[in-house]
Coordinates of C-alpha atoms and ligand atoms in Angstrom, one line a residue:
X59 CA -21.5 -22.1 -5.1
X60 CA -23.4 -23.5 -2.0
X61 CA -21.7 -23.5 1.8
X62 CA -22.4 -26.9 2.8
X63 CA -22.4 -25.3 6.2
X64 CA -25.0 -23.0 6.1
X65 CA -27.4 -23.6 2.6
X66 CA -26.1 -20.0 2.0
X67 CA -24.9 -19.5 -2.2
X68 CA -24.0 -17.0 -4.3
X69 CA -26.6 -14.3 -4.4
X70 CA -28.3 -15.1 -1.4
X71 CA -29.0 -12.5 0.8
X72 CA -28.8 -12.5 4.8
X73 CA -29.4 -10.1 7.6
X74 CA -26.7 -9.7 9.8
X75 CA -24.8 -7.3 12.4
X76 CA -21.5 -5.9 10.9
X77 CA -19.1 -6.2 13.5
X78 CA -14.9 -4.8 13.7
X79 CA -13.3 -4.3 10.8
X80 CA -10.9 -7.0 9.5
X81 CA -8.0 -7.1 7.5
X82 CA -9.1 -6.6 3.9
X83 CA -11.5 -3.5 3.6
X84 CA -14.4 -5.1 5.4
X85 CA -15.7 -6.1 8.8
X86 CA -16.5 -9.3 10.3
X87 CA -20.0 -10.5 11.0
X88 CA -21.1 -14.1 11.9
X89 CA -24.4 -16.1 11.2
X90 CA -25.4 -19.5 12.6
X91 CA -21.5 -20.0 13.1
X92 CA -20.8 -19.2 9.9
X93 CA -18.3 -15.7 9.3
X94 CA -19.0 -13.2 6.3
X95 CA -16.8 -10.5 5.5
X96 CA -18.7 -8.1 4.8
X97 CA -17.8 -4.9 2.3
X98 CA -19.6 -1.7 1.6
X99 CA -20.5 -1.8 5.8
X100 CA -19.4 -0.1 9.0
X101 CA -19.0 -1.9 12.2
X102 CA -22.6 -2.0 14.6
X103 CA -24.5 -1.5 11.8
X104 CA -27.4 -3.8 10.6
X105 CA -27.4 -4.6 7.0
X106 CA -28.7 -6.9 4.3
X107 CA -25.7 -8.8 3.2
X108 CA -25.3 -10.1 -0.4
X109 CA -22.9 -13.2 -0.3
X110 CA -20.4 -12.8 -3.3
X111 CA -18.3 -15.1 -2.5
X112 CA -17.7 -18.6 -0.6
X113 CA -14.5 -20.0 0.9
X114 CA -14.0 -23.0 2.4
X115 CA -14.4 -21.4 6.5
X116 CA -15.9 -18.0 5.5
X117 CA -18.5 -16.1 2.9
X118 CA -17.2 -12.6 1.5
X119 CA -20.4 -10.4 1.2
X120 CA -21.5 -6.7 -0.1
X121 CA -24.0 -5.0 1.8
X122 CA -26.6 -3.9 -0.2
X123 CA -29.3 -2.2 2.2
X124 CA -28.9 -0.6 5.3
X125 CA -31.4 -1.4 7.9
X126 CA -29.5 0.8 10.9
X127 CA -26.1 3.0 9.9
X128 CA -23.5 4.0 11.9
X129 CA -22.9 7.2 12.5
X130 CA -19.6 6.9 10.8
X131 CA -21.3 6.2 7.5
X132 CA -21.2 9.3 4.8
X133 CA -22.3 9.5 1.4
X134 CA -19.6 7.9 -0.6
X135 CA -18.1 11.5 -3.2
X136 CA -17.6 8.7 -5.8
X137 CA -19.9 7.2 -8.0
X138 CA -18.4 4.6 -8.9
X139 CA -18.1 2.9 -4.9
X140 CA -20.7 0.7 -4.6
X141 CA -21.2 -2.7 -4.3
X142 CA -20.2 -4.3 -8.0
X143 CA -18.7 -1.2 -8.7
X144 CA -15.0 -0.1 -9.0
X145 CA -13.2 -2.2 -6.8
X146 CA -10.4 0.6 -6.3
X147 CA -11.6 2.2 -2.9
X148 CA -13.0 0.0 -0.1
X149 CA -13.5 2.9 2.6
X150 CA -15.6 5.6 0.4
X151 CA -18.3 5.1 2.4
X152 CA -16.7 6.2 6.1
X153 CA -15.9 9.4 7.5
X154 CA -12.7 10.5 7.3
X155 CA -11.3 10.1 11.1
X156 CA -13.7 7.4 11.2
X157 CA -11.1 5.9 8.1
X158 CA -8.5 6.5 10.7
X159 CA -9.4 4.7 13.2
X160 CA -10.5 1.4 11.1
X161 CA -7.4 1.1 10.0
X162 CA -5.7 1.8 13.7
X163 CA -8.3 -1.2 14.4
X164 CA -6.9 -3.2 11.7
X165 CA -3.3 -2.9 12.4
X166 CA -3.5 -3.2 16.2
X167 CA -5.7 -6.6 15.4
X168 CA -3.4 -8.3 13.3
X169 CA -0.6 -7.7 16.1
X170 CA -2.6 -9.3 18.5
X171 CA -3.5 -12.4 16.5
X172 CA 0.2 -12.9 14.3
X173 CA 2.5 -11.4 16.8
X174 CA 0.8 -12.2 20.4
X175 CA 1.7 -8.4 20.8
X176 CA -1.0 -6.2 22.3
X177 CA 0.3 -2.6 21.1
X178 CA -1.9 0.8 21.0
X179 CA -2.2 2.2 17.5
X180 CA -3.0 5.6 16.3
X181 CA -3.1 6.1 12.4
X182 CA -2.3 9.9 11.7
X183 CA -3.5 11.6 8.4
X184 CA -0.9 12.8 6.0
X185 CA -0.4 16.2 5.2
X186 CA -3.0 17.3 2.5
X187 CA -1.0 17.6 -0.8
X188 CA -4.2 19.8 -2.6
X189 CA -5.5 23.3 -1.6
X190 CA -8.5 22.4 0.7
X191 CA -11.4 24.5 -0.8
X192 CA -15.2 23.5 -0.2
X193 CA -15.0 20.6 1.8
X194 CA -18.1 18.7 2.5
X195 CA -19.3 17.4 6.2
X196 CA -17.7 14.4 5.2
X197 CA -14.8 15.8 4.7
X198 CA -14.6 14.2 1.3
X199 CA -15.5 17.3 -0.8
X200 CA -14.0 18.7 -3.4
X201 CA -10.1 20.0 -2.5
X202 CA -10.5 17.1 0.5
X203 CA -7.0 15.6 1.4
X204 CA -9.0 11.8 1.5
X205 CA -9.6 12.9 -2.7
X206 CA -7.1 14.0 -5.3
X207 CA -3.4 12.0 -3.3
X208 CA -2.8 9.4 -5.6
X209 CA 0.3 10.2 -8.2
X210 CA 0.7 7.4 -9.9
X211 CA -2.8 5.4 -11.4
X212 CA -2.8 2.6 -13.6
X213 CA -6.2 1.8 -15.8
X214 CA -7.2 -1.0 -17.2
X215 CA -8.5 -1.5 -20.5
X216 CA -11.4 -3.8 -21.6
X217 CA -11.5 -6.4 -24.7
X218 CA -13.9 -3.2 -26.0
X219 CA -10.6 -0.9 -25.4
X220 CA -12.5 0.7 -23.1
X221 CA -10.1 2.1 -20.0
X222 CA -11.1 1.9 -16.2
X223 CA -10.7 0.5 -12.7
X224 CA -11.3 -3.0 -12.0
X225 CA -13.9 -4.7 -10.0
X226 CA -13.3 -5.6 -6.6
X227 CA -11.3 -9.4 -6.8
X228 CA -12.0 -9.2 -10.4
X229 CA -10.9 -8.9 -13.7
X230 CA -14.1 -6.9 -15.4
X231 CA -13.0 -3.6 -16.0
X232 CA -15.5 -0.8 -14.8
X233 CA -15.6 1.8 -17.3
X234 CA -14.9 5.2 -15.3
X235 CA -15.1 9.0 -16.1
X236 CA -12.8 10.1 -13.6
X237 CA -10.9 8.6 -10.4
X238 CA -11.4 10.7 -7.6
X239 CA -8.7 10.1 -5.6
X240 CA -6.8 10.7 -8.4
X241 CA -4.1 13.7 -8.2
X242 CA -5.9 16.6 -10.0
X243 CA -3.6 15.9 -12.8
X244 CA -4.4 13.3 -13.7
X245 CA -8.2 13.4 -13.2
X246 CA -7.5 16.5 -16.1
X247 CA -6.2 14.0 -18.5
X248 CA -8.6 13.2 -21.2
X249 CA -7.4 9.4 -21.5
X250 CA -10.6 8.0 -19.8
X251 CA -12.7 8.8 -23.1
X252 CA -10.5 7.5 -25.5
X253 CA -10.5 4.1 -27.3
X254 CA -7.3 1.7 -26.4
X255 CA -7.6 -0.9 -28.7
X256 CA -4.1 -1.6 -28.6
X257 CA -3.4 -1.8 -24.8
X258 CA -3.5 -4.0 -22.0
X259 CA -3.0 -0.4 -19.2
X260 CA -2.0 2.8 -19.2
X261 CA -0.7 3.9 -16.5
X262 CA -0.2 7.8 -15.4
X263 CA 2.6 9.4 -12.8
X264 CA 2.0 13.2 -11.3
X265 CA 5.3 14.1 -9.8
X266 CA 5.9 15.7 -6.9
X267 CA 8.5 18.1 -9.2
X268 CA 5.2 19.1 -11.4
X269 CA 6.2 16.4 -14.5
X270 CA 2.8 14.7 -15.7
X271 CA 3.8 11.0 -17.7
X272 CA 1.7 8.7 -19.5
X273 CA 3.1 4.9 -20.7
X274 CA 0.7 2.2 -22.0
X275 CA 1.1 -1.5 -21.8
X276 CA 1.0 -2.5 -25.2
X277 CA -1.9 -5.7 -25.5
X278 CA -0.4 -9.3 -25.1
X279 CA -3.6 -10.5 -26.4
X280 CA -6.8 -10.0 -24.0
X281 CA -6.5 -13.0 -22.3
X282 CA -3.4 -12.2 -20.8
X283 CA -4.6 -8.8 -19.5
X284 CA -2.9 -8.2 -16.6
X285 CA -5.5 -8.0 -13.5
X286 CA -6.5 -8.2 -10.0
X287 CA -5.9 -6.2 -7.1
X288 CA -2.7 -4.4 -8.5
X289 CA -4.3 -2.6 -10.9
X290 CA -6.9 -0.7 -8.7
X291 CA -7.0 -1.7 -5.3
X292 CA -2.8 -2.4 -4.6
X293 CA -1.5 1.1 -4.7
X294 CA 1.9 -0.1 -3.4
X295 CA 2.8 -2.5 -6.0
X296 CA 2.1 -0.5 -9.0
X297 CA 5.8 -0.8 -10.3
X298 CA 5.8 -4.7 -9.9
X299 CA 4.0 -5.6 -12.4
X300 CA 6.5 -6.2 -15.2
X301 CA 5.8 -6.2 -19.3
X302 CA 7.0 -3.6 -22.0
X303 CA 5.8 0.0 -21.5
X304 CA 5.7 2.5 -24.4
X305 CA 5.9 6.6 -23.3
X306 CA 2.9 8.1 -24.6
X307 CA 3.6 11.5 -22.9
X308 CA 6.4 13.3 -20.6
X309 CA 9.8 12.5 -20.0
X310 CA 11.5 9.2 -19.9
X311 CA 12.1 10.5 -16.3
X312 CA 10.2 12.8 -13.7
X313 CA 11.3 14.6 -11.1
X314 CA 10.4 14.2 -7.5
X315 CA 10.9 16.4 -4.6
X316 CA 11.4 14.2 -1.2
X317 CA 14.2 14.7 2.0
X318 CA 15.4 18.1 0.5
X319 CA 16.5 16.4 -2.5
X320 CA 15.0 16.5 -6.0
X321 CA 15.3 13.2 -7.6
X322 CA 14.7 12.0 -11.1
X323 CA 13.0 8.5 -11.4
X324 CA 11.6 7.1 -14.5
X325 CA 8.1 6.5 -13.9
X326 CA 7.8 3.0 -14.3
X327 CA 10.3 2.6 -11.2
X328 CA 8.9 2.1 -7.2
X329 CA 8.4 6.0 -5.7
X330 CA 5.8 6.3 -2.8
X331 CA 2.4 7.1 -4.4
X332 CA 0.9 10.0 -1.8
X333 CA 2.7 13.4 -2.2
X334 CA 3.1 13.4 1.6
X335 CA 4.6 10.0 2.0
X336 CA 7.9 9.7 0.8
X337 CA 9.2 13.0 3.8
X338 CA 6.7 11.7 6.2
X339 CA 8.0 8.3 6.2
X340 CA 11.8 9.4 5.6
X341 CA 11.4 11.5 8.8
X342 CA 9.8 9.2 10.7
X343 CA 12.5 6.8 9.8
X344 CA 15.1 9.2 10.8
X345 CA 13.0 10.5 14.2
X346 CA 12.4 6.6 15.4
X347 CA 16.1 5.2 14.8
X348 CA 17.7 8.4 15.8
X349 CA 21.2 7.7 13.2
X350 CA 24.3 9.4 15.2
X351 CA 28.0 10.3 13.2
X352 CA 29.5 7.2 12.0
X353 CA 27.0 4.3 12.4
X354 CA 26.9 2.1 9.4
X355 CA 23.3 1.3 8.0
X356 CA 21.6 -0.8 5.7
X357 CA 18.6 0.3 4.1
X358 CA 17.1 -3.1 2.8
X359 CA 14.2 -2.8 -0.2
X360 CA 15.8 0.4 -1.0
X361 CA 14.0 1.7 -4.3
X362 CA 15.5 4.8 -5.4
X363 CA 17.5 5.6 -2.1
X364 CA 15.0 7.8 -0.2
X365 CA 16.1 6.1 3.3
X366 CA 19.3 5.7 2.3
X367 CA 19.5 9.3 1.8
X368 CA 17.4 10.7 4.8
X369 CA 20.0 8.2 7.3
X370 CA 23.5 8.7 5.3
X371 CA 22.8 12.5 5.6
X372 CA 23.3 12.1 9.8
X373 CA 26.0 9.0 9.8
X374 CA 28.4 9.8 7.1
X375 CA 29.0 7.1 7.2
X376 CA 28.9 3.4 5.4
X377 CA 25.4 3.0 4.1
X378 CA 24.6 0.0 2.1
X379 CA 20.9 0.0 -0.2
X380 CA 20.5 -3.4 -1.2
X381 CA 17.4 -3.7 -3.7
X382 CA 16.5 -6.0 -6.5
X383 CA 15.3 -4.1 -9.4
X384 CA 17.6 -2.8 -12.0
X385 CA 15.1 -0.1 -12.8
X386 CA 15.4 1.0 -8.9
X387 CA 19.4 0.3 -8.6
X388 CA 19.9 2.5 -12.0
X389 CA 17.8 5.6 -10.4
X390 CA 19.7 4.9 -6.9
X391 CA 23.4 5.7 -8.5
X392 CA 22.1 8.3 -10.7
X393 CA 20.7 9.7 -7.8
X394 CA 23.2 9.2 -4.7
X395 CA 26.6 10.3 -6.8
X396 CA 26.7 13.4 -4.1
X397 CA 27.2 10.7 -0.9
X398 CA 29.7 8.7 -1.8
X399 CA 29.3 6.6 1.5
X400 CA 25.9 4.7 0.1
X401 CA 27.1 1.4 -1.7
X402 CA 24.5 0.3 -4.2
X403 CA 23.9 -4.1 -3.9
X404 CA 21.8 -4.9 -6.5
X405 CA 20.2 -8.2 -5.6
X406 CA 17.5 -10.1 -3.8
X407 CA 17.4 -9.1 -0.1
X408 CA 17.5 -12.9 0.8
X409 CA 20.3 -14.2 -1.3
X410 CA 22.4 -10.5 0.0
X411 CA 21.8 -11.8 3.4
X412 CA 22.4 -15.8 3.0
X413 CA 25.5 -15.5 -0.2
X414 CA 27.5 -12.8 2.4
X415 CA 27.4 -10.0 -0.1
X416 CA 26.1 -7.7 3.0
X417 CA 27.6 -8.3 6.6
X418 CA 28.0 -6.9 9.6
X419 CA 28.4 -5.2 12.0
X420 CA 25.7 -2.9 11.5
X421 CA 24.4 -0.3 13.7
X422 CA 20.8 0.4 11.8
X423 CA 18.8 -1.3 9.4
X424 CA 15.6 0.1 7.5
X425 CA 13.7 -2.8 6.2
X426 CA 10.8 -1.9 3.5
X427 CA 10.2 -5.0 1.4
X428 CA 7.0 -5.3 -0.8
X429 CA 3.7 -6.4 0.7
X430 CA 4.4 -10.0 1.2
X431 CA 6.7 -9.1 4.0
X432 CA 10.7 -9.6 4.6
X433 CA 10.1 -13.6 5.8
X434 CA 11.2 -15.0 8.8
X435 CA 14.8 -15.7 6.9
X436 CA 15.5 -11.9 6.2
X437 CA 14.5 -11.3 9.7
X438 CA 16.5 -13.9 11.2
X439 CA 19.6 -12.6 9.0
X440 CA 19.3 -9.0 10.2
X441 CA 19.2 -10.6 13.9
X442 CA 22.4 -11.9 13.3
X443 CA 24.0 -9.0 12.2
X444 CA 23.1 -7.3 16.0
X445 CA 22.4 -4.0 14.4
X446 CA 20.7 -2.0 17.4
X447 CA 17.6 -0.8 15.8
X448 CA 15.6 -1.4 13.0
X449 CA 12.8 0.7 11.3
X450 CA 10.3 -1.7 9.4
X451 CA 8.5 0.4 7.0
X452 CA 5.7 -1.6 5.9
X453 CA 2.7 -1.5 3.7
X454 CA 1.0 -4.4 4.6
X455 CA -0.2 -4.8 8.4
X456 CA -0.6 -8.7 8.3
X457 CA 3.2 -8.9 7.0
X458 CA 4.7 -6.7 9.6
X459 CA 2.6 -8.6 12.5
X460 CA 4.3 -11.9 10.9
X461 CA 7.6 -10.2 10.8
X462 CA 7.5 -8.8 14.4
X463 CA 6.5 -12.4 15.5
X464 CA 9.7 -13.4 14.5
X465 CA 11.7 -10.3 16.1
X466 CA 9.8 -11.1 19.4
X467 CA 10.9 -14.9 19.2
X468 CA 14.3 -13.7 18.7
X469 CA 14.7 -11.8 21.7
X470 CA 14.0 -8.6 20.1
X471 CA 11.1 -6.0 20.9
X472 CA 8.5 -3.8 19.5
X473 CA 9.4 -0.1 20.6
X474 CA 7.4 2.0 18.7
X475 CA 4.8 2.2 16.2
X476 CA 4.0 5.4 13.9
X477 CA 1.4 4.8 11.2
X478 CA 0.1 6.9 8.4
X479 CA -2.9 6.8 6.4
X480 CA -0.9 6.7 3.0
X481 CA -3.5 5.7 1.0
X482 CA -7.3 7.4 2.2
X483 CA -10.5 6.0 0.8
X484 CA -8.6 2.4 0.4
X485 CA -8.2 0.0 3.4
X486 CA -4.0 0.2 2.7
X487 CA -2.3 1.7 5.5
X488 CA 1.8 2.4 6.1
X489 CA 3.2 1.6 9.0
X490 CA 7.0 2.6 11.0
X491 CA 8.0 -0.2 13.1
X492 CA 10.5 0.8 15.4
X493 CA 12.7 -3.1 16.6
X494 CA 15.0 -3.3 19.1
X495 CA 17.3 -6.4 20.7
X496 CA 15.8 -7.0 24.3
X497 CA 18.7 -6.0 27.0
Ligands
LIG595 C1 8.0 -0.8 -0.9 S1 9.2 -0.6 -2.1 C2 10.3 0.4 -1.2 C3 11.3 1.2 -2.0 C4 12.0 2.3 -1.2 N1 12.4 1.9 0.2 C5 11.2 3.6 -1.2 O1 10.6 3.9 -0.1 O2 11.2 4.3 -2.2 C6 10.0 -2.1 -2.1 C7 11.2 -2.3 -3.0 O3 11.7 -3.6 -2.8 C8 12.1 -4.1 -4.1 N2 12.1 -5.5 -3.9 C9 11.1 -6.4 -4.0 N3 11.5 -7.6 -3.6 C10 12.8 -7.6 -3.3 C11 13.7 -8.5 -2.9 N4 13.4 -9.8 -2.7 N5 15.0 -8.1 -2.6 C12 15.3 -6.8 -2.8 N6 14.5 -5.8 -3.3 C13 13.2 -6.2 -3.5 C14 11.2 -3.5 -5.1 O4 11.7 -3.4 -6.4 C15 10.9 -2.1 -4.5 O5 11.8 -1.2 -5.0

């Protein structure tokens, strides 16, 4: 297609100078007016910019030479990251702290421009979950903590049966040997080689607890093949994605070892994907709304119980998880039968809210809804229920700024701000939003 704007199409190829990075694993650069997002570059360099893309207001680009490089700019460990390549990582090509503080960037930027909120950020690293051995200059060697994190991968097959990673914003399927941020475990698996002429994905969990699973998604006919970001690029949403699943390998149910608790989840249920998360975030949780003897809580998006768990450990009080999956509800009362105090809602946050099945008075909420955000209607609900804090746990930056918009206009204020590179090599960040009423 052809920008009216600018003569520029598909294919065309421009020379421009990359500027911050935006929301969406790329940066921003401009030409004659016009803005590209621009992938596979680092901002102040000067590149050679392949348009892939046009939008009504914008051109998504790759860039394909670089004329001058940052300094940030490494030698991506993977093969496969390149423009037209797997779509799964958008940061291969940058440093590790340089990783860091893109997404600091990112996450500050969208507060400015959603929330009106100027706010420092600082994005830490997790705590590496493999034995660091041989790690390049990069820091993306072999045994680096940005390689090797992620527990739970899904792979898509091809109409050829052929299993891989998808394409950046596309459906092809890009035939891989190995992911490298994969958890070793899985990366060991030999499931990459093998014909799936029967399957839509497979999809592989490496527990925390040392249990390896493998379930495939039996084929609905190739033209239904699930795709898009959620396969590769959406760590976060891997258990949203619906359809039958069929256990190939491992138990119905493996074991995960988070807040001094093991916990037995069935793998096709939500669990945070980065060994490290699930205690970093539950202590951050616990550290930013500081839950005293006897305060009542609600722990909204609750999964499995993880928050529900780290907060009901210090109240002892009345904790209510309200969460919307039977799959997650199920593994929350299995899990939870030793704290009696944590009542298990099993419903959509909204309709809990707005039908009265959860009311206050509350003294804390935790709020950790799905990357699309809580909405201004959840927010406005827990506002009414004058709980004194709130910790926002939140995978997507642009829904948390839109979220705290709505806190601000209710009075309320931004306290503090942890965030934690969950996800390395990928532009997905985590974020701890500490709310408070004004006054
Ligand atoms: C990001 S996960 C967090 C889970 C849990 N807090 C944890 O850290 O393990 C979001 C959870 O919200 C659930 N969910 C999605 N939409 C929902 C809704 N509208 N109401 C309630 N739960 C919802 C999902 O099933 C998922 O378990």
């Amino acid at each position: 297609m052809t920008d009216p704007g600018s003569d520029l199409a598909e294919g065309d190829r421009v020379e421009v100078v990359v500027e911050a990075p935006a929301h969406g694993g790329h940066c921003v650069a401009r030409l004659d007016g016009r803005v590209l997002f621009v992938r596979h570059a680092l901002p102040g360099e000067r590149v050679v910019a392949e348009v892939t893309e046009w939008r009504r207001g914008y051109l998504r680009a790759d860039a394909v030479e670089i004329l001058e490089s940052s300094p940030d700019r490494v030698e991506p460990p993977c093969p496969y990251a390149h423009p037209g390549g797997c779509g799964g990582c958008d940061l291969q090509h940058v440093a590790g702290d340089a990783q860091l503080r893109w997404k600091a960037d990112v996450v500050a930027e969208q507060l400015r421009r959603l929330a009106k909120l100027h706010f420092p950020v600082r994005v830490e690293a997790l705590p590496t979950a493999v034995p660091r051995t041989g790690a390049s200059e990069s820091g993306a060697g072999p045994g680096s903590p940005l390689l090797g994190w992620r527990s739970r991968v899904r792979y898509a097959v091809d109409a050829a049966g052929r299993a891989g990673l998808l394409q950046h914003r596309s459906h092809q399927v890009v035939p891989i040997d190995r992911c490298r941020i994969a958890h070793p475990a899985v990366q060991e698996l030999d499931l990459l080689a093998r014909p799936w002429p029967d399957d839509d994905a497979i999809e592989v969990t490496a527990s925390t607890g040392g249990d390896l699973a493998v379930l495939t998604r039996p084929s609905r006919g190739r033209a239904a093949a699930p795709g898009g970001d959620a396969l590769t690029g959406d760590p976060v949403d891997f258990a949203s994605s619906g359809g039958r699943r069929e256990r190939l390998a491992g138990p119905a149910e493996v074991v995960e070892e988070a807040v001094g608790r093991r916990w037995r989840v069935p793998p096709e249920g939500f669990w945070q994907i980065h060994p490290a998360a699930a205690d970093t975030l539950a202590a951050t949780v616990v550290e930013l709304l500081r839950p005293v003897e006897g305060e009542v809580a609600w722990d909204l998006y609750g999964g499995a119980g993880l928050f529900a768990a780290a907060v009901a450990a210090h109240t002892g009080a009345r904790t209510t998880l309200v969460e919307s999956s039977p799959i997650g509800c199920a593994a929350a009362r299995a899990n939870l039968t030793d704290l009696p105090t944590i009542e298990i809602v099993e419903a959509r946050v909204e309709t809990a809210l707005h039908r009265r099945r959860i009311t206050g008075p509350v003294d804390l909420v935790v709020l950790d809804p799905p990357r699309s955000g809580a909405g201004a209607r959840v927010v406005r609900g827990i506002a009414d229920a004058r709980p004194r804090a709130v910790a926002y746990v939140a995978c997507d930056p642009a829904a948390l700024a839109r979220d705290v918009g709505t806190f601000l206009g209710l009075g309320w204020r931004l306290t503090q701000l942890r965030a934690y590179d969950c996800f390395p090599m990928t532009q997905h960040v985590e974020c701890v939003a500490l709310l408070e009423p004004a006054g």
